[in-house]
Every structure is written in structure tokens, then in C-alpha cells.
mmCIF file of C-alpha atoms and ligand atoms in Angstrom:
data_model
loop_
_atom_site.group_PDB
_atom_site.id
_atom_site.type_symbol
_atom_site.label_atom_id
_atom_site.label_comp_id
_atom_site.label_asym_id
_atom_site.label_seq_id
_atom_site.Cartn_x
_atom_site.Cartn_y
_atom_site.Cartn_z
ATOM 1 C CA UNK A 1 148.234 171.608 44.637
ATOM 2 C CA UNK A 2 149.405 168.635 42.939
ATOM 3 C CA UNK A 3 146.626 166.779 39.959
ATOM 4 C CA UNK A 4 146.925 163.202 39.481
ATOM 5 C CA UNK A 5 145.950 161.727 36.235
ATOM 6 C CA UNK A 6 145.061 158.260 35.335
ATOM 7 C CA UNK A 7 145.401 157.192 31.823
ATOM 8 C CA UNK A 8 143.506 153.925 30.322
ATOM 9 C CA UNK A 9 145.320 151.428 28.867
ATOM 10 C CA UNK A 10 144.069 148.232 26.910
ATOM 11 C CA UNK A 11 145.795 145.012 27.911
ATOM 12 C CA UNK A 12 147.364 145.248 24.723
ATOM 13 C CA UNK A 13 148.564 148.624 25.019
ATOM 14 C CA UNK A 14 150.648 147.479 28.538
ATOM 15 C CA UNK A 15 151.843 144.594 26.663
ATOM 16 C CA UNK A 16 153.205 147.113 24.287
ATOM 17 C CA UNK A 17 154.875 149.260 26.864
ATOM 18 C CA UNK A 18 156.233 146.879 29.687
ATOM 19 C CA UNK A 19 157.714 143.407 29.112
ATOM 20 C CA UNK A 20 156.008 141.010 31.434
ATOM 21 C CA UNK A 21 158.899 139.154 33.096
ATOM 22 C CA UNK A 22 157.761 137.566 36.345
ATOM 23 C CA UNK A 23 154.788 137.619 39.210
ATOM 24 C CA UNK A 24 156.540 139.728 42.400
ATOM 25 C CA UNK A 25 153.605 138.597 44.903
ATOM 26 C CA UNK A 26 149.894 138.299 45.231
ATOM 27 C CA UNK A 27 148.343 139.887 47.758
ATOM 28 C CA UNK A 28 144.870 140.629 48.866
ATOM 29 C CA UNK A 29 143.895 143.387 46.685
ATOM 30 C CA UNK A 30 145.493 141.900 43.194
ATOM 31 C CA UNK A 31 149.264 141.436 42.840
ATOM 32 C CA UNK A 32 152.810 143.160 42.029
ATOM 33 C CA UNK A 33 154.777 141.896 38.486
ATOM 34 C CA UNK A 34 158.401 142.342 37.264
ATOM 35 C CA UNK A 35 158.414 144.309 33.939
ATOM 36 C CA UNK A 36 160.880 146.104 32.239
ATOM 37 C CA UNK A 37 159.616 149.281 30.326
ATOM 38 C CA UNK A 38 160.391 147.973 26.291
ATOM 39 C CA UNK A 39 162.102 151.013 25.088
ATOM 40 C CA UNK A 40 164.044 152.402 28.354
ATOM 41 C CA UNK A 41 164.672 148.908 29.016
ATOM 42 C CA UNK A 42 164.070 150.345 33.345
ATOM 43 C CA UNK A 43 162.956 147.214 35.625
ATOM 44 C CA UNK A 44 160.160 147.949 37.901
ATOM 45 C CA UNK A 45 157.328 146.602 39.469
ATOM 46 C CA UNK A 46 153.814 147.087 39.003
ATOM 47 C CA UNK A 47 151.273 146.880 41.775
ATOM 48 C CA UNK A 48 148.079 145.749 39.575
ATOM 49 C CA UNK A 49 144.879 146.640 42.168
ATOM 50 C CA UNK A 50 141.365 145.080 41.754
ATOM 51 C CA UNK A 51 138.780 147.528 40.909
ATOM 52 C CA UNK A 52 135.981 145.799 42.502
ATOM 53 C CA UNK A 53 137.791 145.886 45.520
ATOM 54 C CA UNK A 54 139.626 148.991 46.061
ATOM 55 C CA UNK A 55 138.127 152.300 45.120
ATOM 56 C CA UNK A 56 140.047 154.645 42.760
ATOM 57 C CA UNK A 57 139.916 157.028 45.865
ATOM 58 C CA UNK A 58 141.535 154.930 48.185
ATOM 59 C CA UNK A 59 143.915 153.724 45.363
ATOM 60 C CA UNK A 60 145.314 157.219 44.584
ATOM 61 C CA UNK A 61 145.675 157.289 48.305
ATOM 62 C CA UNK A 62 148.098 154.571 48.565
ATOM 63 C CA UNK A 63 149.896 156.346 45.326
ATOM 64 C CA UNK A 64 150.195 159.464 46.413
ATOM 65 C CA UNK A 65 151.130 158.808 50.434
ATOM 66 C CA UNK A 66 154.077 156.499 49.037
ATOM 67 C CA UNK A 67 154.873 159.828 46.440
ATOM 68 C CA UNK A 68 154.768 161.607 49.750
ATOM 69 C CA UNK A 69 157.059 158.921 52.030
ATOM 70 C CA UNK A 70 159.346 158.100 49.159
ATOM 71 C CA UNK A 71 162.195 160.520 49.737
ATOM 72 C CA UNK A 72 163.201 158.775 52.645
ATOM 73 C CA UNK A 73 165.932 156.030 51.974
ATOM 74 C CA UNK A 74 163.716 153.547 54.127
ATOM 75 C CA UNK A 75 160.829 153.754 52.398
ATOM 76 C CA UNK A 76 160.350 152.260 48.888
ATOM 77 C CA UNK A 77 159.742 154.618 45.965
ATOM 78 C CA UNK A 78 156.878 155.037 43.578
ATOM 79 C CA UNK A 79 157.149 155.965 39.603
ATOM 80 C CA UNK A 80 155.753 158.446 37.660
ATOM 81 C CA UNK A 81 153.737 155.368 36.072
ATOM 82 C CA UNK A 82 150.164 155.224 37.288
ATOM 83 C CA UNK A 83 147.670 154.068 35.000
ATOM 84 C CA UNK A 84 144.460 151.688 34.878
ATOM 85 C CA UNK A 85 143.059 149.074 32.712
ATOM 86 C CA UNK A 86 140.232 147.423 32.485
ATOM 87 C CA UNK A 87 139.850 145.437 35.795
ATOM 88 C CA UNK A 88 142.906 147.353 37.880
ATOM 89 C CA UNK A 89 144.592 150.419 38.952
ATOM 90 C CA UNK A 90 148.156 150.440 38.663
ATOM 91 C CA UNK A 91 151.019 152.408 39.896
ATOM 92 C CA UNK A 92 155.075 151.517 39.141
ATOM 93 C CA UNK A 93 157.542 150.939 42.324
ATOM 94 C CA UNK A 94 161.297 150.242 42.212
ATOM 95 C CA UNK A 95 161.690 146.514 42.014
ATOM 96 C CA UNK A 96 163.756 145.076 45.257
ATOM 97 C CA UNK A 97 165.832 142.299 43.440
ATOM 98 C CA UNK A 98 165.685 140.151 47.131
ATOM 99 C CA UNK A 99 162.142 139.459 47.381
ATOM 100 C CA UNK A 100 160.663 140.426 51.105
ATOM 101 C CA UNK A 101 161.638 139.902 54.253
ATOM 102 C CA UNK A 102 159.342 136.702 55.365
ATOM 103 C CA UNK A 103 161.100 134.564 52.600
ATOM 104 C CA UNK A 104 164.181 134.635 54.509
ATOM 105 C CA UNK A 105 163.083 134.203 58.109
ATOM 106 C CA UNK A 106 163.938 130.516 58.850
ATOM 107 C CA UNK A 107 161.368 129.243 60.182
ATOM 108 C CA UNK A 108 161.669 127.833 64.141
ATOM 109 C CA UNK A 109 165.006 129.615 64.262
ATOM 110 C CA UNK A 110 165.112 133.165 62.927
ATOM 111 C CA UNK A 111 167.642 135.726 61.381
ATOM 112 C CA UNK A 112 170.827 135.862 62.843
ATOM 113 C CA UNK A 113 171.508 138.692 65.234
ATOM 114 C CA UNK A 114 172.818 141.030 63.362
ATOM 115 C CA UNK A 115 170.668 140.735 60.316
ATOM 116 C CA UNK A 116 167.723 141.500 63.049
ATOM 117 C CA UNK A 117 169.635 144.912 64.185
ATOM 118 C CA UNK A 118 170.127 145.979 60.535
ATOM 119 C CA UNK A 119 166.557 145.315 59.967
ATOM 120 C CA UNK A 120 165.539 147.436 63.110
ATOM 121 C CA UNK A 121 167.333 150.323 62.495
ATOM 122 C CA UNK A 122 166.285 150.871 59.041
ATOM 123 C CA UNK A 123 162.490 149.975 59.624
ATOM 124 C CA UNK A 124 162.734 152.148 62.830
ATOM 125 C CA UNK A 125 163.859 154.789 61.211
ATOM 126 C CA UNK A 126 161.311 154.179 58.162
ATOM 127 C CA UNK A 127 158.636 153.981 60.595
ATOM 128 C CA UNK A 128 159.669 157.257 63.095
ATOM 129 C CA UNK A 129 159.439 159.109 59.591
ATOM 130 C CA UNK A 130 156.078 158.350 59.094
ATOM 131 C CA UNK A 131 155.380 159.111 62.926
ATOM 132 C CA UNK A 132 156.427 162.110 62.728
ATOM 133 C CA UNK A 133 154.396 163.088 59.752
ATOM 134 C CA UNK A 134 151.079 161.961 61.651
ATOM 135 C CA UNK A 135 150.911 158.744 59.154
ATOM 136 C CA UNK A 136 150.744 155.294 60.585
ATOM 137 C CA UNK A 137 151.283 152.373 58.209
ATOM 138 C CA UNK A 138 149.007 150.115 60.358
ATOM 139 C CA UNK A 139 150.376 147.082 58.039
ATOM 140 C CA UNK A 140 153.447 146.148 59.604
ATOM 141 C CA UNK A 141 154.507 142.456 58.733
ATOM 142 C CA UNK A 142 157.969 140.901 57.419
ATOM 143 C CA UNK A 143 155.909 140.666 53.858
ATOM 144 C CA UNK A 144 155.616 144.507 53.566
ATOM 145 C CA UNK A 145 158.899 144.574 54.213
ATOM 146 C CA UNK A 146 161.758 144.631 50.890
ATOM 147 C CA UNK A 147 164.865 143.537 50.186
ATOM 148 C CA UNK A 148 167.709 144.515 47.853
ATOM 149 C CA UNK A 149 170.004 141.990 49.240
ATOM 150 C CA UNK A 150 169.658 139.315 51.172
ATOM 151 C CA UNK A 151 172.035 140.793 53.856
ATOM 152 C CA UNK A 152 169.302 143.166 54.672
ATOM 153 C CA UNK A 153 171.999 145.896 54.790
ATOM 154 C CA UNK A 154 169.551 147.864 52.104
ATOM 155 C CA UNK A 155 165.582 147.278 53.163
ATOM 156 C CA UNK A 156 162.382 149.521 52.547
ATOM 157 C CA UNK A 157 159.297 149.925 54.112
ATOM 158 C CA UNK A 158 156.269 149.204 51.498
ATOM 159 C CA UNK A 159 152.488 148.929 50.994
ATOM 160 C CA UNK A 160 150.672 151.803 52.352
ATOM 161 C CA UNK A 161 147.447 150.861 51.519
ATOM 162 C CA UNK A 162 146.345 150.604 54.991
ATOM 163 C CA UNK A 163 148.003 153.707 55.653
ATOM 164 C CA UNK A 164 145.843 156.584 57.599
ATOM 165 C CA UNK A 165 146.426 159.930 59.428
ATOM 166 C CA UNK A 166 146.769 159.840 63.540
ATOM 167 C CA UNK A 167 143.435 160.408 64.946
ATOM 168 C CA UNK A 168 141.301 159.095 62.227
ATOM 169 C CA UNK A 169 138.468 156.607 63.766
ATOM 170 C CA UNK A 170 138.638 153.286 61.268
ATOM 171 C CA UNK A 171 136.299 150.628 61.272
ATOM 172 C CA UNK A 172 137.786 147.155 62.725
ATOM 173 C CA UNK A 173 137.960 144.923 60.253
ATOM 174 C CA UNK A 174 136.984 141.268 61.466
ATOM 175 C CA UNK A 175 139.874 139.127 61.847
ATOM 176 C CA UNK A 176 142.965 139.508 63.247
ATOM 177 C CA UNK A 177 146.517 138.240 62.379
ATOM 178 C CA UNK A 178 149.762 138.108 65.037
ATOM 179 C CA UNK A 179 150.734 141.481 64.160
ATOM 180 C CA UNK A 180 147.176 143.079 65.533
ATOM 181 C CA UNK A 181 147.441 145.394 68.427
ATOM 182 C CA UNK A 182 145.366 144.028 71.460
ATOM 183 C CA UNK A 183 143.267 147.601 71.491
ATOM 184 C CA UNK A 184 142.450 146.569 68.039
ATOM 185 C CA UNK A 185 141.501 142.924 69.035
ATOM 186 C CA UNK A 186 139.491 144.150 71.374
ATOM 187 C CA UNK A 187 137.593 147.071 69.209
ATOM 188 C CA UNK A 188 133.790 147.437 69.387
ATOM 189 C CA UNK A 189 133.480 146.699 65.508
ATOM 190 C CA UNK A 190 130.778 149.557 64.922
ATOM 191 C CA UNK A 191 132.280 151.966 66.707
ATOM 192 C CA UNK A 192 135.790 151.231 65.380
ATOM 193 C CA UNK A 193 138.971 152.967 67.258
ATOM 194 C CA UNK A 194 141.275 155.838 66.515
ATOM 195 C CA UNK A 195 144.063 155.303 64.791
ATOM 196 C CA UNK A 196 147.702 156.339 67.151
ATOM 197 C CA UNK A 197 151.018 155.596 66.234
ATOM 198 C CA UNK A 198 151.326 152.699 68.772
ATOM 199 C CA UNK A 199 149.625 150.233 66.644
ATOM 200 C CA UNK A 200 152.583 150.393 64.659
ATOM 201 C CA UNK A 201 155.077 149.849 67.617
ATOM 202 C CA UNK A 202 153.164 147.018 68.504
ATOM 203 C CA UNK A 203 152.890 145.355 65.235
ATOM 204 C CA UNK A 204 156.889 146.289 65.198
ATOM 205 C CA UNK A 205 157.659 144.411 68.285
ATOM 206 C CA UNK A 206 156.210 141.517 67.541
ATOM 207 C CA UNK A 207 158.446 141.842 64.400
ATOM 208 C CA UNK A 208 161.383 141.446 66.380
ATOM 209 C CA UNK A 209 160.205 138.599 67.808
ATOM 210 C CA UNK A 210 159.803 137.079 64.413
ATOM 211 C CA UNK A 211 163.067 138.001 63.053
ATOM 212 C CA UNK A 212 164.798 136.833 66.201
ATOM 213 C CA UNK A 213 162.916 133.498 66.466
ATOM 214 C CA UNK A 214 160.755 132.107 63.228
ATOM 215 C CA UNK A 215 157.963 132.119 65.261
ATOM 216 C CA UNK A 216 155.028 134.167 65.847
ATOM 217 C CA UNK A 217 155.037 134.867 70.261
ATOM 218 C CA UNK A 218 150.919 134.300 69.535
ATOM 219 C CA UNK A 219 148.352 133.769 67.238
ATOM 220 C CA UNK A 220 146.607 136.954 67.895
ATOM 221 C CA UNK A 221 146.954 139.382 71.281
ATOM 222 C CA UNK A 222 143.613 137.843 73.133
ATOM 223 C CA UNK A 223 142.780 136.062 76.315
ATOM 224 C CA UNK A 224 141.626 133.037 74.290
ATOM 225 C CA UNK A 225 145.546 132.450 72.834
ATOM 226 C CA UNK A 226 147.294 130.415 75.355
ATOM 227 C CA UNK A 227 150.802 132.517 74.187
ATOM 228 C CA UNK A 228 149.063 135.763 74.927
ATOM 229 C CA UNK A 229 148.037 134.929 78.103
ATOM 230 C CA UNK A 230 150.972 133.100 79.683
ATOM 231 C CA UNK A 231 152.677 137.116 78.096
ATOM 232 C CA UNK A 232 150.330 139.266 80.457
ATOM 233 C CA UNK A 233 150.496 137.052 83.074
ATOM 234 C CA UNK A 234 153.968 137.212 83.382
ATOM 235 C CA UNK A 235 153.771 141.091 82.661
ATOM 236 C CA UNK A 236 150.419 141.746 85.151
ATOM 237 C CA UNK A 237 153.055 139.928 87.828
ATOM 238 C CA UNK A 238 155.642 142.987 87.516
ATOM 239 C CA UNK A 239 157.448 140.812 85.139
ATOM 240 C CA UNK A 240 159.664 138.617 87.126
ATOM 241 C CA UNK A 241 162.779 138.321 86.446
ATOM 242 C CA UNK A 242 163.538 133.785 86.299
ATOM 243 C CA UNK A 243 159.959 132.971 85.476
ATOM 244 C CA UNK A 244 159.406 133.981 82.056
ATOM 245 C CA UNK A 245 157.522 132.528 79.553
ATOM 246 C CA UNK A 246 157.973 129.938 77.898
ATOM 247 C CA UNK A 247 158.278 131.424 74.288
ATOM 248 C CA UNK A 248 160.446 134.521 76.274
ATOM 249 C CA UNK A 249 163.354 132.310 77.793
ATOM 250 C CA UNK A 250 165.914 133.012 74.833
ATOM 251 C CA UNK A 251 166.075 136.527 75.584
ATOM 252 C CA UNK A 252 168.488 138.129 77.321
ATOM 253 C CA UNK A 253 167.555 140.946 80.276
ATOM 254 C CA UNK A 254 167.903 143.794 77.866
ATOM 255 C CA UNK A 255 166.148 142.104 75.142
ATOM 256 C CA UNK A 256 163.130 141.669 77.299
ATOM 257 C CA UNK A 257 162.881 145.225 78.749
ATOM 258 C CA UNK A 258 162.860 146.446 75.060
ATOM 259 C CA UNK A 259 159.732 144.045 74.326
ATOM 260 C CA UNK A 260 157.582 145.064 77.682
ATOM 261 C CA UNK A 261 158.197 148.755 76.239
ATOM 262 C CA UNK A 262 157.153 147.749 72.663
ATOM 263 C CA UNK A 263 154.531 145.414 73.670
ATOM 264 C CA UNK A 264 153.251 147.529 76.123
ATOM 265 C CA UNK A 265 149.230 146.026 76.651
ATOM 266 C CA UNK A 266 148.263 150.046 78.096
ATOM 267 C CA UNK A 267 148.882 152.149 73.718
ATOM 268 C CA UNK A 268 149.919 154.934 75.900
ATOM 269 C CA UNK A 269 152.560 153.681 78.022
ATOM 270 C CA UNK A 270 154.091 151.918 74.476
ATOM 271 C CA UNK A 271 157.441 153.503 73.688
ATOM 272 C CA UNK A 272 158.213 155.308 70.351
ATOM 273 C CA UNK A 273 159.576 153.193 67.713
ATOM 274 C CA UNK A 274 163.095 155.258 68.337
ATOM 275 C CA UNK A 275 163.572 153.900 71.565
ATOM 276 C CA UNK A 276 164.677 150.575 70.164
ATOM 277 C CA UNK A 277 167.905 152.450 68.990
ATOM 278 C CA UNK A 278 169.685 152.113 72.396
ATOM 279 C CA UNK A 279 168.903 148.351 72.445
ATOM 280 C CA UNK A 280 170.492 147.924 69.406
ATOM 281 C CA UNK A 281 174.028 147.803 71.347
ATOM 282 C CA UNK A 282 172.982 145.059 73.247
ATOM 283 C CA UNK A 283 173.158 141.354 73.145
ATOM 284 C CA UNK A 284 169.189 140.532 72.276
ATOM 285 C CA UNK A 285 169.701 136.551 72.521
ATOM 286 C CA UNK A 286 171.528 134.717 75.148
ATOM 287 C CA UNK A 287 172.881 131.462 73.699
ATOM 288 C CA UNK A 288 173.313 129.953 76.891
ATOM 289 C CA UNK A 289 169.569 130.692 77.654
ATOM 290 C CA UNK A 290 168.309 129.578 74.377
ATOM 291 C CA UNK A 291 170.029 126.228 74.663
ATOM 292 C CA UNK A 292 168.516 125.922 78.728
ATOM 293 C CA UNK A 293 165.263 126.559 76.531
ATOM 294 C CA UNK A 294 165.369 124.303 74.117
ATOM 295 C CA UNK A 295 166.017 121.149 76.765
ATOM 296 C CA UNK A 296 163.138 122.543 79.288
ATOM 297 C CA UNK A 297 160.762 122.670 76.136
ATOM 298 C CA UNK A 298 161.994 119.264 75.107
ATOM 299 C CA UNK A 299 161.155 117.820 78.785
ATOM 300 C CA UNK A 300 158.089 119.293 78.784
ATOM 301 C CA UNK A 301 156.914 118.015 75.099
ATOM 302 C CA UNK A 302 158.485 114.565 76.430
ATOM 303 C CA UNK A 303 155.652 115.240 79.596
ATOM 304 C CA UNK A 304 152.718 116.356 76.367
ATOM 305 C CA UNK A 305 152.496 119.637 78.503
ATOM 306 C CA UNK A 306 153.807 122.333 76.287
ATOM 307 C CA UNK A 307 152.374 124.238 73.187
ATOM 308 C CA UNK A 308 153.848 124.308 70.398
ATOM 309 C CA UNK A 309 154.983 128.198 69.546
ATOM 310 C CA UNK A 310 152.356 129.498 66.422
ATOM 311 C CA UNK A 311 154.762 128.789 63.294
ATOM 312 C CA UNK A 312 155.192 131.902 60.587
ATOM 313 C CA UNK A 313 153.237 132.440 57.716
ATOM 314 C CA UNK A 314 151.891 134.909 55.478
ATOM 315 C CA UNK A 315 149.361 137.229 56.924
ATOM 316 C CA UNK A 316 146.420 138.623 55.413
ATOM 317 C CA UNK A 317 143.733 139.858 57.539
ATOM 318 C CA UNK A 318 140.544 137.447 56.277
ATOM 319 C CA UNK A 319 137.548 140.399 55.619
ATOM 320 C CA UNK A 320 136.364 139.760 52.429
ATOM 321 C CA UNK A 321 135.624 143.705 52.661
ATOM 322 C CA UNK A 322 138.670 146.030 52.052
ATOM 323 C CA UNK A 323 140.006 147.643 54.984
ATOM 324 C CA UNK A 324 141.025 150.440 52.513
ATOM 325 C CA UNK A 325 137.441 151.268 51.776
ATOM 326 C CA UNK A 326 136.889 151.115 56.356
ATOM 327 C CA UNK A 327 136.818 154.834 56.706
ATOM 328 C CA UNK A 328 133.720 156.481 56.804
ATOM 329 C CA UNK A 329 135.854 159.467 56.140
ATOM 330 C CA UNK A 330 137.203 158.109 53.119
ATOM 331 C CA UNK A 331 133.681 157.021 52.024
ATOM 332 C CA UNK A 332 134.190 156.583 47.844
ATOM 333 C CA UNK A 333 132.226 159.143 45.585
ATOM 334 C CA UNK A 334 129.947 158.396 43.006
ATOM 335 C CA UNK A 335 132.650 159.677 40.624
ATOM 336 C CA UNK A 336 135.108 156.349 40.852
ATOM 337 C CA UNK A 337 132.673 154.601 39.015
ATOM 338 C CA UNK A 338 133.293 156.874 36.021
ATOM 339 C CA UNK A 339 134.665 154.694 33.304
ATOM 340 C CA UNK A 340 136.410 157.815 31.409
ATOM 341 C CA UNK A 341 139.598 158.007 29.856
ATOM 342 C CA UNK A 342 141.380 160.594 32.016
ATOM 343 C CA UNK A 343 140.519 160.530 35.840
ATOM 344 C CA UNK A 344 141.630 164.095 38.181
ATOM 345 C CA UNK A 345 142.049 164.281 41.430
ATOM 346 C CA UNK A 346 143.660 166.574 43.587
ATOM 347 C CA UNK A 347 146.558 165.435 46.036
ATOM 348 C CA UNK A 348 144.414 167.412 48.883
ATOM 349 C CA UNK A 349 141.327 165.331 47.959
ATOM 350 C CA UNK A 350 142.905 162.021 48.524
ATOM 351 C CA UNK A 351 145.313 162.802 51.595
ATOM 352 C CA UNK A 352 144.268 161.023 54.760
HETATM 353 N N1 ATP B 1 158.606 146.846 44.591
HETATM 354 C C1 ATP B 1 158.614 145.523 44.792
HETATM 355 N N2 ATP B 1 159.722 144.794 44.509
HETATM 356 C C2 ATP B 1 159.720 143.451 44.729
HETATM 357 N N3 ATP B 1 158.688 142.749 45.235
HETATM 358 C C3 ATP B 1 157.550 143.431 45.542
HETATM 359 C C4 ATP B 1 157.459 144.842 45.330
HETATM 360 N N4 ATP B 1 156.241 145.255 45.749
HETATM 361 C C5 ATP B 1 155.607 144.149 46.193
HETATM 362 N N5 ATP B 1 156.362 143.040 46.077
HETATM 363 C C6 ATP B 1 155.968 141.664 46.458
HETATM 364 O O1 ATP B 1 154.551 141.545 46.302
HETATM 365 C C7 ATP B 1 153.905 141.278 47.564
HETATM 366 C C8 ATP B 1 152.555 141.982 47.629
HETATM 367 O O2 ATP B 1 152.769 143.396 47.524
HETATM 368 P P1 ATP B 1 151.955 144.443 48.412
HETATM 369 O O3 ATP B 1 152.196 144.144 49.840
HETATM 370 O O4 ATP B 1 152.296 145.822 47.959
HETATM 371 O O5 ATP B 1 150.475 144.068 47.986
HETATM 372 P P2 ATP B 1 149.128 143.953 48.810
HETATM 373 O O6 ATP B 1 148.153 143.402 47.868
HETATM 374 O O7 ATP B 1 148.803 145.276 49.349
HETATM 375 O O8 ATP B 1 149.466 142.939 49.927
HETATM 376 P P3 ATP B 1 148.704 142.620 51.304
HETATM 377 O O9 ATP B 1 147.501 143.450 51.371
HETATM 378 O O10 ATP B 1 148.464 141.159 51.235
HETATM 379 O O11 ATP B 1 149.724 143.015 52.338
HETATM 380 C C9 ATP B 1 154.908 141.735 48.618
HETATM 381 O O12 ATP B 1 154.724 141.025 49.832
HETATM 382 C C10 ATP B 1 156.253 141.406 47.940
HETATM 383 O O13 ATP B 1 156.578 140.033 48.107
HETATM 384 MG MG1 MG B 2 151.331 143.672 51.498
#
């Protein structure tokens, strides 16, 4: 059974250690910086965590799942540096030099091809890992996503904050972003829902659809979003092949079987994240469709009829409670409140 300690450190004392070189991101629970460690000269980054909103608990979570995902090449790996200071937890991550994956979606018109495949293999095969150790990330977005080139021919998986076990019931956390699973929209928020794998092979799929466009297909997966709608329609009606919608018309035949398998609206009749692997080999975009559906959506803006797609941005899910502390499993214990020097707690204790 593995111990995990938590030193204190005075602001003064991480100045000492780690050269401050740039901000990474900020992201709902605090933010990531670029250091390099003064005497080993080693770039990293540093995930700096709010105390007052993330428990120590659910922060050694995070920690040690990543310790626990981090031998696979997909999947980004954490330091032995894990300390806290006066307002945050912090753990150390290998720095990707190219930033995340939303900063290089162009908006409107998406990653090329290729890029998209590269990107689905390696997150496919980041995410079947974590399937098939019961974990679901239940965060999937382009910015959890990183980058060592801008190629994407070297990308990792990251933030598992939100991560939980298979089976675990989680509270629904009001809000919803385009990523949200339509089981998850739909969530009684007391009762909450259990936690499957398919969340993530939804959130996945509509991935794709950002990589391959710049857009979002929908605001969020409910029967008040126009997008949504005109999507189950179409997929209530058998899916028919000549009258897709309007968002869908780029796509070629393969393309779109792969999505009604990801984006399944029944959890259990969503594919595994592997079955994306044979679609891979096919042509995902039909240029000569794309074009036919850029004029129709032209004509029909000309006629004030059409919706404009839901452009990208960054997603954070608005609950001014963390969804890391949701879990009445993974209720906090009087004991994170401890200010003391050295914190212990075993791996078994904070394992979802
Ligand atoms: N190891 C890293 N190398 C380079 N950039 C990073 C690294 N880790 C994080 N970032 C940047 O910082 C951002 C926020 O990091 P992260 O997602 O871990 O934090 P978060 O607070 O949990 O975010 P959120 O809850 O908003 O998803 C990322 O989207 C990314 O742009
Ligand atoms: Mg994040």
C-alpha cells in the first residue's frame, strides 16, 4: 500500500525551488504554470488547486489516478512533486510544449483530416485504457487534451479530476456544456446517475465533430437546442440516408454511421471507444458534400431560415460547487482541514 505525503511550502520556499516562467492555463479549480526546477534546471508544470474548493481528498485523488494512468503513452504523466502551500495543493506534470488541443481547432472549419485521425487513435486508445481499468474520465473536451507538437502526432489525455470508478452514483452538477451526455442532461439532480463508460464515448464523439468542423453539433444534448433536435429527429426516422441535418451534410456515409454509434441517445447501445479504429481507414469528410453544404446553408441564411451552428469555446461546467467534491462516497473528512505540516494518506483511501 502506497503513502502519499504532502509537504508545506511557503510562497517563498517555491520561489526558491521552481523558476516561475509562464501561466499554462486557468481553469476552474486554480491554474497550471511553466517552471523549471532551479537546480535540475527540469521544465514542468504545476497544477496549483484552490483549497477552498477542492478537498485534499479529492485532490490526492486526481494525483494518484494520473500516478496510476501515467504509464500509458496516451496519458500525460505526473511527478514525484506534490506539495501544498498556503491557499493550494499542488502536484508537477510533464509540460506539453504545444499548448492543448482547442487552441488549434480553427474555428468554423476544423483540423484537417488527418490531424483528426491522429488525434482519434491516440485519445481512443488513451481512453479504452482507462475503460478497461473501470475509470471514466467524464471530462472529455479538446482543452483536456495536450500537445507536444502541433502536428498532433504526440497528444495525451489530461485532467482527471472528474475522474470516477464505473458504477459510482455522482451527483449532477447543474449546467451542462456540448460535451454532456443526454442521460446526464436529463439526470434527476438529487438522485444523480451512475457513472458507465459511455459518457465518455459520447463526450468523444462529439469531439470528432469538433475537430472535423470548428463547431460544436449543439449547445447541449436537450429537446430545447434546435441542433439536438433536428439530430434525433433525423436518427428517431431510421436515419435516412439524403435528408440529413443540416450541421451533418459534410459527412461522408461512413463518417455518419461512426457518429450514430458514438452518439448513440440509448448509453447502452453506444459503441466502445475502440470501435472508431475501423473508421479510421475511411474518408470522414466528403469535399464534394461539404461544398453542396456550404451553398444550401448560404441559400437558406439568404431566406433568414437557418441557425447558425453553436461556435467553439472553452467549456467549463458553471456550478459554483465542485463536481470533485459530488460524491457522497467521496464525502471529505474532518481531517483535510488539518493545517499540519505533513499530510498521509493511503493510495487505498483515496482510490475511486
Ligand atoms: N502539463 C501541461 N502542459 C501544458 N499545458 C498544460 C498542462 N496541464 C494543463 N495545461 C493547460 O492548463 C489548462 C488547465 O489545466 P487542467 O485542465 O488540468 O485544469 P482544470 O482546472 O482542472 O481545468 P478545468 O476544470 O477547467 O477543465 C489546460 O486546458 C491546458 O491548457
Ligand atoms: Mg481541464
Amino acid at each position: 500500500m502506497e503513502a502519499l505525503a504532502i509537504t508545506s511550502l511557503s510562497a517563498a520556499d517555491v520561489a526558491k525551488q521552481y523558476e516561475h516562467i509562464s501561466e499554462l492555463g486557468k481553469g476552474t479549480y486554480g491554474k497550471v504554470d511553466l517552471v523549471a526546477h532551479r537546480t535540475q534546471g527540469t521544465k514542468m508544470a504545476l497544477k496549483f488547486v484552490t483549497k477552498n474548493k477542492t478537498k485534499l481528498k479529492s485532490f490526492l485523488r486526481e494525483y494518484s489516478l494520473t500516478g496510476s494512468l501515467s504509464c500509458s503513452p496516451f496519458i500525460i504523466k505526473v511527478l514525484d512533486v506534490l506539495f501544498e502551500t498556503e491557499d493550494s495543493y499542488v502536484f508537477g506534470q510533464e509540460y506539453a510544449p504545444a499548448g492543448d488541443l482547442f487552441d488549434i481547432i480553427p474555428p468554423q472549419v476544423g483540423l484537417p483530416e488527418e490531424m483528426v485521425k491522429r488525434c482519434m487513435q491516440q485519445l481512443g486508445l488513451a481512453l479504452d485504457f482507462m475503460h478497461s481499468k473501470n475509470l471514466v474520465h467524464r471530462d472529455v473536451k479538446p482543452e483536456n487534451v495536450l500537445l507536444f507538437d502541433r502536428e498532433c502526432r504526440r497528444i495525451k489525455l489530461a485532467d482527471f479530476g472528474m475522474t470516477r470508478r464505473v458504477g459510482c452514483r455522482v451527483k449532477r452538477v447543474s449546467g451542462t456544456i456540448p460535451y454532456t451526455a443526454p442521460e446526464v442532461c436529463r439526470a434527476n439532480r438529487a438522485e444523480g446517475f451512475l457513472v458507465t463508460t459511455s459518457l465518455d464515448v459520447w463526450a468523444f464523439g462529439v469531439l470528432v465533430f469538433c475537430m472535423l468542423t470548428g463547431n460544436f453539433p449543439w449547445e447541449a444534448a436537450l429537446p430545447t437546442d434546435a441542433f439536438y433536435e433536428e439530430f434525433r429527429r433525423w436518427q428517431k426516422a431510421g436515419c435516412p440516408v439524403g435528408t440529413y441535418p443540416s450541421q451533418w451534410r459534410r459527412f461522408t456515409d461512413d463518417a455518419l454511421r461512426m457518429f450514430q454509434r458514438l452518439l448513440s441517445a440509448e448509453p447502452e447501445k453506444r459503441c466502445g471507444v475502440k470501435d472508431v479504429f475501423c473508421f479510421i481507414k475511411y474518408e470522414l469528410v466528403s469535399e464534394l458534400r461539404r461544398r453542396a453544404s456550404h451553398r444550401a446553408k448560404r441559400n437558406e441564411r439568404s431566406r433568414t431560415t437557418c441557425l447558425r451552428p453553436a461556435p467553439l469555446k472553452r467549456s467549463v461546467l458553471s456550478d459554483p460547487l465542485s463536481p470533485r467534491e459530488e460524491s457522497g462516497q467521496h464525502q471529505t473528512s474532518g481531517r483535510d482541514k488539518n493545517k499540519s505540516q505533513m499530510v498521509m494518506a493511503t493510495a487505498i483511501e483515496i482510490c475511486v
